[in-house]
XYZ file of C-alpha atoms in Angstrom:
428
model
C 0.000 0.000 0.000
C 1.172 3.230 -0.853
C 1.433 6.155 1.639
C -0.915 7.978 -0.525
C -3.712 5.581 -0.099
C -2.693 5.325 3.664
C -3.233 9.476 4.087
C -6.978 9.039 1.981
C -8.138 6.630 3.942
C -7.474 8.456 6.886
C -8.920 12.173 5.131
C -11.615 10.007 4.228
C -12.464 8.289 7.764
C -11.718 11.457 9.362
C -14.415 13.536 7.087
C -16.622 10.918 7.935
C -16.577 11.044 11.627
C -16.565 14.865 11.814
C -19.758 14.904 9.438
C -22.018 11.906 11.279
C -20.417 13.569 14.949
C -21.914 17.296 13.408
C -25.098 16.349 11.708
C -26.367 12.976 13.671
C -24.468 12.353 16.756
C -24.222 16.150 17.829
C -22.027 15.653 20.942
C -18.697 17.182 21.870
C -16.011 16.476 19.048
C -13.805 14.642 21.389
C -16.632 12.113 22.334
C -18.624 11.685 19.704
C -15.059 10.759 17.446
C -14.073 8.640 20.334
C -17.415 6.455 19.758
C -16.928 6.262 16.466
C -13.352 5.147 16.923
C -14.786 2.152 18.572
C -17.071 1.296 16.701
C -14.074 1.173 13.880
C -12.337 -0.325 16.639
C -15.604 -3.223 16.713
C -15.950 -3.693 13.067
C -12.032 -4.254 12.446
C -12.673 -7.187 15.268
C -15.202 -8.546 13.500
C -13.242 -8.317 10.638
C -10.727 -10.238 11.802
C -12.708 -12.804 12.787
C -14.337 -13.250 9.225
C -11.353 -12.056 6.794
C -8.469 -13.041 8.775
C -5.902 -12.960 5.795
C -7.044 -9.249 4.688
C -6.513 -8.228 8.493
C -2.999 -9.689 8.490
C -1.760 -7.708 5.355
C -3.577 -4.714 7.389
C -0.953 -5.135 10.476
C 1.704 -5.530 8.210
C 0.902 -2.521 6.760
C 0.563 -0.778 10.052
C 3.683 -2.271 11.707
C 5.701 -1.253 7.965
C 4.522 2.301 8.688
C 6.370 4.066 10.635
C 4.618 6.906 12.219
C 6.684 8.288 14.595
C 7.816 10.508 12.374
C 5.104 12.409 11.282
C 3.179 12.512 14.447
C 6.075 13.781 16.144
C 7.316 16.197 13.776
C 3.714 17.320 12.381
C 0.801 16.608 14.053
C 1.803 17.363 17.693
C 3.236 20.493 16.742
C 0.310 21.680 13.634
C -2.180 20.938 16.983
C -0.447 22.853 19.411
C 0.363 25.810 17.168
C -3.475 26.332 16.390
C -4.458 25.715 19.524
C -2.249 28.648 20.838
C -4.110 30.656 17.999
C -7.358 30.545 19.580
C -5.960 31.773 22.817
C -6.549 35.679 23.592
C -3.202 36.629 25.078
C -4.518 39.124 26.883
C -6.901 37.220 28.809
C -4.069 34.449 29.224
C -1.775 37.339 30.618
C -4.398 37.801 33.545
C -4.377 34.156 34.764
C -0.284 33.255 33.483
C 0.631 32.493 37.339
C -2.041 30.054 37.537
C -1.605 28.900 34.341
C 2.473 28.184 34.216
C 2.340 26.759 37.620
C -0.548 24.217 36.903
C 1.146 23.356 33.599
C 4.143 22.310 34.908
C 3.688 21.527 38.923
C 0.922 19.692 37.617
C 2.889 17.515 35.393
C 5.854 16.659 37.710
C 3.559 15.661 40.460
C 1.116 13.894 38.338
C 4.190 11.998 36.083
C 5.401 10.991 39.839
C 2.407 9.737 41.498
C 1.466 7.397 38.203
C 4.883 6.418 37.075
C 5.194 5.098 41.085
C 1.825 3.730 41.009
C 1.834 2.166 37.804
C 5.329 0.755 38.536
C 3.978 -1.102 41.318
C 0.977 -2.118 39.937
C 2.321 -4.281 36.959
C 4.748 -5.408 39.433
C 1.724 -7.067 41.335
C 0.185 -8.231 38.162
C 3.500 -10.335 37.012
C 3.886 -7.501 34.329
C 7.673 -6.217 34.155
C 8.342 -3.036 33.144
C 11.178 -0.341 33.969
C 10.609 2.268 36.556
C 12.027 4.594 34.289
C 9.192 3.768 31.094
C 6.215 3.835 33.791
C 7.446 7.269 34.305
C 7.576 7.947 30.827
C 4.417 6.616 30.508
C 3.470 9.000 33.806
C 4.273 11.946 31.495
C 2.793 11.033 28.534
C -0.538 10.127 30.075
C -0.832 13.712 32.213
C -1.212 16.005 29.527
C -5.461 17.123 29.884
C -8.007 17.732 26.529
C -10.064 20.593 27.719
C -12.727 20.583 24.825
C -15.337 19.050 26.260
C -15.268 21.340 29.375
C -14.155 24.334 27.806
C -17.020 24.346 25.101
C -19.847 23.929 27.684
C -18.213 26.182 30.137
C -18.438 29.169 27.077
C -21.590 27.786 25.265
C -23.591 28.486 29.099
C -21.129 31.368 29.989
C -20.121 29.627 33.349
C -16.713 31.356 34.245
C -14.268 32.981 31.852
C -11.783 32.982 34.449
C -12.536 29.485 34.571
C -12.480 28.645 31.053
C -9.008 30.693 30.429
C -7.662 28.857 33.427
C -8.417 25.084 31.941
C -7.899 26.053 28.665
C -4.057 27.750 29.159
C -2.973 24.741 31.565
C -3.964 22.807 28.923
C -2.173 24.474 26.063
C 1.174 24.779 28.160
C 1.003 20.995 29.639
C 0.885 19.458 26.227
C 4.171 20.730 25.754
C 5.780 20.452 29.156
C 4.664 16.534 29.348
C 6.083 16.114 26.157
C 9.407 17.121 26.465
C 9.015 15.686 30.086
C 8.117 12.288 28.481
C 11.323 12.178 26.177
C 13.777 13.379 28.657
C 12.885 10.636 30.782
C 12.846 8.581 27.267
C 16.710 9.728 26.611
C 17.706 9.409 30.234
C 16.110 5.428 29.913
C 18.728 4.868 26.608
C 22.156 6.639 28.221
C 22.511 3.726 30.449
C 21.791 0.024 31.350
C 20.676 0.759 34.954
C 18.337 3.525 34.200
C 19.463 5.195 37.210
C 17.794 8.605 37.350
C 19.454 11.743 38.385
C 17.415 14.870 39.392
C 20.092 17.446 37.946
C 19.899 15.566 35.055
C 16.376 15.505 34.256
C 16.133 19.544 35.881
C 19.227 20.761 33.479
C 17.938 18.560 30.255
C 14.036 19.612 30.869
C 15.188 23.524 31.274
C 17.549 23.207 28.474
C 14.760 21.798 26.094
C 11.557 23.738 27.711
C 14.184 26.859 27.446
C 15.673 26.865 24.248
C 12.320 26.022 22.455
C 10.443 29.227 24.857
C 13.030 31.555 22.971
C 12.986 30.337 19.610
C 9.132 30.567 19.575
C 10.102 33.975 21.237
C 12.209 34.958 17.572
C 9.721 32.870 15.402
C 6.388 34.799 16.576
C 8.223 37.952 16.323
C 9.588 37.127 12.555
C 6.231 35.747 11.303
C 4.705 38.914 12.644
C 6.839 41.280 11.138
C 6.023 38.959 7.965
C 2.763 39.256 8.807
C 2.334 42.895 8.976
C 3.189 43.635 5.673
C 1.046 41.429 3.877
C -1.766 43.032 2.289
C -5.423 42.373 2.316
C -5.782 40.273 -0.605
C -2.819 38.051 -0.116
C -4.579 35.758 2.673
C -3.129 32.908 0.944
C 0.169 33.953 1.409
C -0.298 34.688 4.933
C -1.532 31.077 5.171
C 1.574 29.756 3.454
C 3.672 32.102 5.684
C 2.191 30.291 9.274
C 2.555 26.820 7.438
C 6.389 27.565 6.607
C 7.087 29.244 9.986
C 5.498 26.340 12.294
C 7.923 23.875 10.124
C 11.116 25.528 9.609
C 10.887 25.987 13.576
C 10.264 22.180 14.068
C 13.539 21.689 11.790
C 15.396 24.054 13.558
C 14.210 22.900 17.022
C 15.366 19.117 16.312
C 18.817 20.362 15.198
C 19.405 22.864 18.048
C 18.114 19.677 20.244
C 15.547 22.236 22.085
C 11.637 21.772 22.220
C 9.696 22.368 19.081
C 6.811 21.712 20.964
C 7.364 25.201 23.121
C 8.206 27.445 20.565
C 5.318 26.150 18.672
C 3.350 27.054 21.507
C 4.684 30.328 22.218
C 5.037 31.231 18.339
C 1.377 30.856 18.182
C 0.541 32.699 21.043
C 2.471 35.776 19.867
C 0.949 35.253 16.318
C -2.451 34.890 17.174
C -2.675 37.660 19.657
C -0.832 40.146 17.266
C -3.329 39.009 14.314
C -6.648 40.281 16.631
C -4.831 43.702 16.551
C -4.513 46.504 14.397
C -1.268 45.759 12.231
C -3.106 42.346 10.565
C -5.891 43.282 8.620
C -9.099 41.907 9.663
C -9.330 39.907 6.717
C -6.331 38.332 6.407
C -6.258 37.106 10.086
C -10.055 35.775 9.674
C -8.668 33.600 6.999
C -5.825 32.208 9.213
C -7.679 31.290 12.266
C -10.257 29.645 10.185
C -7.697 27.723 8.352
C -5.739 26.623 11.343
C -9.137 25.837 13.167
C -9.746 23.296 10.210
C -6.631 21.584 10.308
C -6.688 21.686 14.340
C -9.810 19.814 13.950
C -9.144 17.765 11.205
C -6.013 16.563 12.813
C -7.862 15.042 15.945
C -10.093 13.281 13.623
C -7.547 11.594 12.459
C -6.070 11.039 15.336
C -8.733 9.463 16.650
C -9.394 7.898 13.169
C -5.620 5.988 14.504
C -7.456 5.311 17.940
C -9.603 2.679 15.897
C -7.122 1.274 13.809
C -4.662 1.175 16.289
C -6.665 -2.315 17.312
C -4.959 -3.968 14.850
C -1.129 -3.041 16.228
C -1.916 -2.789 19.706
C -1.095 -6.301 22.015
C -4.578 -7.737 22.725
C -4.153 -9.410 27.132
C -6.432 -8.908 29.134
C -3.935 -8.592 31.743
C -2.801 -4.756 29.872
C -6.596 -3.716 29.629
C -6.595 -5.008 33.408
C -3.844 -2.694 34.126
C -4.856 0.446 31.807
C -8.404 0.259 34.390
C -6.533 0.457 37.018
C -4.402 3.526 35.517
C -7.534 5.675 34.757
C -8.293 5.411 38.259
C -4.973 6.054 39.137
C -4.579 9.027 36.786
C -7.514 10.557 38.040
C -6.183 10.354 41.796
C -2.856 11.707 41.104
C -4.913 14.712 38.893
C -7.009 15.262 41.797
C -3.570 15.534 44.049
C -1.479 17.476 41.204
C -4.194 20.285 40.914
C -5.628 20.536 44.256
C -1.795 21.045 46.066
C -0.691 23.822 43.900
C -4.197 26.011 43.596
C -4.667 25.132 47.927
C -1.120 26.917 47.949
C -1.796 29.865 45.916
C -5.265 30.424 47.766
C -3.473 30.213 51.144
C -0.964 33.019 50.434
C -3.772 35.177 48.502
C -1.720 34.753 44.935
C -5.241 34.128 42.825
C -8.440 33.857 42.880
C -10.297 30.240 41.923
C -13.960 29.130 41.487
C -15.755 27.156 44.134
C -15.138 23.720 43.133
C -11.999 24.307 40.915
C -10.130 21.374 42.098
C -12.793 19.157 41.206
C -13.536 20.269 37.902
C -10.297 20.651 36.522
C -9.788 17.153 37.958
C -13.088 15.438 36.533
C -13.148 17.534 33.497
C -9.274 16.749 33.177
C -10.088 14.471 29.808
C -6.975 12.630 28.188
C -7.220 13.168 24.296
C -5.624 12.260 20.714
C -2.164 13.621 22.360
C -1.240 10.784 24.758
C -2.077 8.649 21.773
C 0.030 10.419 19.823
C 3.113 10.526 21.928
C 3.220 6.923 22.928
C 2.208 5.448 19.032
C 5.358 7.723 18.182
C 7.780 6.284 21.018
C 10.869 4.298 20.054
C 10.730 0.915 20.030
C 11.817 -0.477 23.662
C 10.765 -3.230 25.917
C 7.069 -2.541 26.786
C 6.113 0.306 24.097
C 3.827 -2.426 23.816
C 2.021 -2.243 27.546
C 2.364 1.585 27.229
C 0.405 1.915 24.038
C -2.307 -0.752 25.716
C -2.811 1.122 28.869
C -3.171 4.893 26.853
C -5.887 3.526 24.709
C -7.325 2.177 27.527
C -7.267 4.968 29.724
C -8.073 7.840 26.830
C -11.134 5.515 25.822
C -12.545 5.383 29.457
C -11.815 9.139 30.089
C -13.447 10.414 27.019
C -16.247 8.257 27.874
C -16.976 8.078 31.036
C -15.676 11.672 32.037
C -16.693 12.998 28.689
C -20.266 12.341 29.305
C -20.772 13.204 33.021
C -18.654 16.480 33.183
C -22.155 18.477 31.972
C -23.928 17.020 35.450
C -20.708 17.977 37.298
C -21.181 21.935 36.058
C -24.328 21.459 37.002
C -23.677 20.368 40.531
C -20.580 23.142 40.975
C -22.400 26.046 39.745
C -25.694 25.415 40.984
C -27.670 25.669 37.509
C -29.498 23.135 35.651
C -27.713 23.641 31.802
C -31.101 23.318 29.725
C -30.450 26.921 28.229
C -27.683 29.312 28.297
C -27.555 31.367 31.957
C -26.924 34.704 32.121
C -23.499 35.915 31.524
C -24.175 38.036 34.939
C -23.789 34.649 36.687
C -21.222 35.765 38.792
């Protein structure tokens, strides 16, 4: 099979879902793709079952692939670059102390309290794995989706403190866990014992999370210098500008050895807030957002489009699924812990104000997404990718589900309002 048919099937499965999600499921994107991914997930089963020598030249066409590559170096960073497009700056400037300190407390304490967990865990089950991987899979596992909760906290106009808050830990945490998740990764490969050092994960992490902070710094201010001069009927080039930028930066972020990830982030954040103002015309800027909106969403279909077929790569025990159940309950502990320690902090000393019930929400409406699936499809290979990959479909299928379609009754509860209709934006 040729990697041309390979990308239209996935367009095509991708369009798919988004259109029977819009026009006849009608739920959140991120759970009404994840049921659809299962029920791909289902039919390739059954598949199996009936047309077992077209599913085995499938898998060999999946485990020929390699995708590392262009999840890594693409689709992480195209996703995190539009998402920091849709984030007003200015509003994200208001809450940044919250924000930075959930996205990266967050992370270490989360990455520790699963990676220990799920350590011991397998250990009880018979399963062996490294300390050192079930941290890396600690990391890769922490990073949150906020769609779900974001979208219903806007739609009833809950809290725009609130929303900003979830929404900007979110953005930021993608990036931290990732780098996080291949320090540990490199750290795992420089020796045989995997022991860990602390300087050396502190002085690699703030070399990588560093570096790739100030080359988003120069990229942002390049593209919108490039920006600013193009006129108003040149939105294509504007387009093709943001395109080159967001991959000459990934290609100079894996040479310099610095996160591409970051200055993805930051890049968009600059660009984004810079094309609401005056020097972008109105036009121009319209056409970006929209554009980067489509392939931000088009992206996670097809990531999730890989969450079905990823049945036919993934190691099928029921021992793994065993231990990816226990994981989402772990995960959801060590969110509960990793959020609720660094907001009681900054409410004890008076830093910020939070919403009754913050702790909880960010905890319950803490969904894992397409990016843990991402991260841990695009892994070298090792000694238990295999358990790894098992235990993050496991645990992004139960949280999309079962937190995906309960975090509307949770608002409910918190704020006190039944969410038939839009509230008044007076609220609070």
């Amino acid at each position: 099979m040729h990697i041309l048919d390979i990308v239209a099937i996935f367009v095509c499965l991708a369009g798919i879902f988004i259109y029977v999600n819009t026009y006849f499921i009608k739920l959140p994107s991120s759970i009404g793709l994840m049921l659809m991914a299962l029920c791909l997930s289902f039919c390739i089963l059954v598949a199996g079952w009936l047309f077992p020598d077209f599913i085995i030249g499938t898998e060999r066409v999946m485990e020929n692939y390699d995708y590392s590559d262009v999840l890594y170096q693409v689709v992480l960073i195209f996703m995190l670059f539009a998402g920091a497009l849709q984030i007003d700056f200015k509003k994200l400037a208001q809450e940044k102390w919250p924000v930075l300190i959930l996205a990266t407390a967050s992370i270490f304490i989360s990455t520790v309290i699963v990676g220990l967990g799920i350590f011991y865990i397998l250990k009880f089950s018979g399963i062996h794995l490294d300390l050192i991987y079930c941290l890396v899979f600690g990391a890769l596992i922490s990073p949150t989706d906020p769609i779900a909760l974001t979208s219903t906290i806007k739609k009833y106009n809950l809290s725009k403190r609130l929303a900003i808050q979830v929404s900007g830990e979110s953005l930021f945490n993608d990036g931290v866990a990732v780098v996080l998740a291949l320090t540990l990764l490199d750290l795992a490969h420089t020796g045989e014992d995997h022991r860990i050092s602390f300087w050396d994960v502190g002085f690699i992490f703030s070399l990588d999370v560093g570096g790739g902070i100030i080359l988003g710094l120069i990229l942002g201010f390049v593209g919108y210098r490039l920006l600013k001069y193009i006129d108003n009927d040149q939105s294509e080039l504007e387009i093709l500008v943001t395109l080159a930028l967001v991959l000459t930066g990934a290609q100079i972020a894996t040479v310099l050895h610095i996160s591409a990830k970051q200055a993805a982030v930051v890049a968009g954040l600059i660009i984004g807030n810079e094309g609401r103002g005056n020097y972008i015309t109105s036009v121009t800027s319209d056409y970006v957002f929209k554009f980067w909106s489509l392939m931000e969403e088009s992206l996670n279909a097809m990531l999730f489009v890989l969450i079905g077929l990823e049945m036919l790569v993934i190691t099928i025990r029921l021992d793994y699924f065993a231990a990816g159940f226990f994981a989402f309950t772990l995960i959801l502990v060590a969110r509960f812990i990793s959020v609720g320690i660094p907001i009681k902090l900054m409410s004890v000393f008076k830093q910020h104000h939070f919403e009754k019930h913050s702790v909880t929400i960010m905890t319950w409406g803490g969904l894992r997404g397409g990016i843990p699936i991402a991260l841990s499809l695009s892994l070298p290979e090792f000694e238990g990718k295999d358990i790894i990959v098992t235990m993050t479909y496991t645990v992004v299928v139960l949280s999309i589900l079962f937190q995906g379609l309960t975090v509307r009754k949770l608002l409910e509860y918190s704020f006190g309002v039944r969410l038939e209709k839009p509230v008044n934006a007076d609220h609070h």
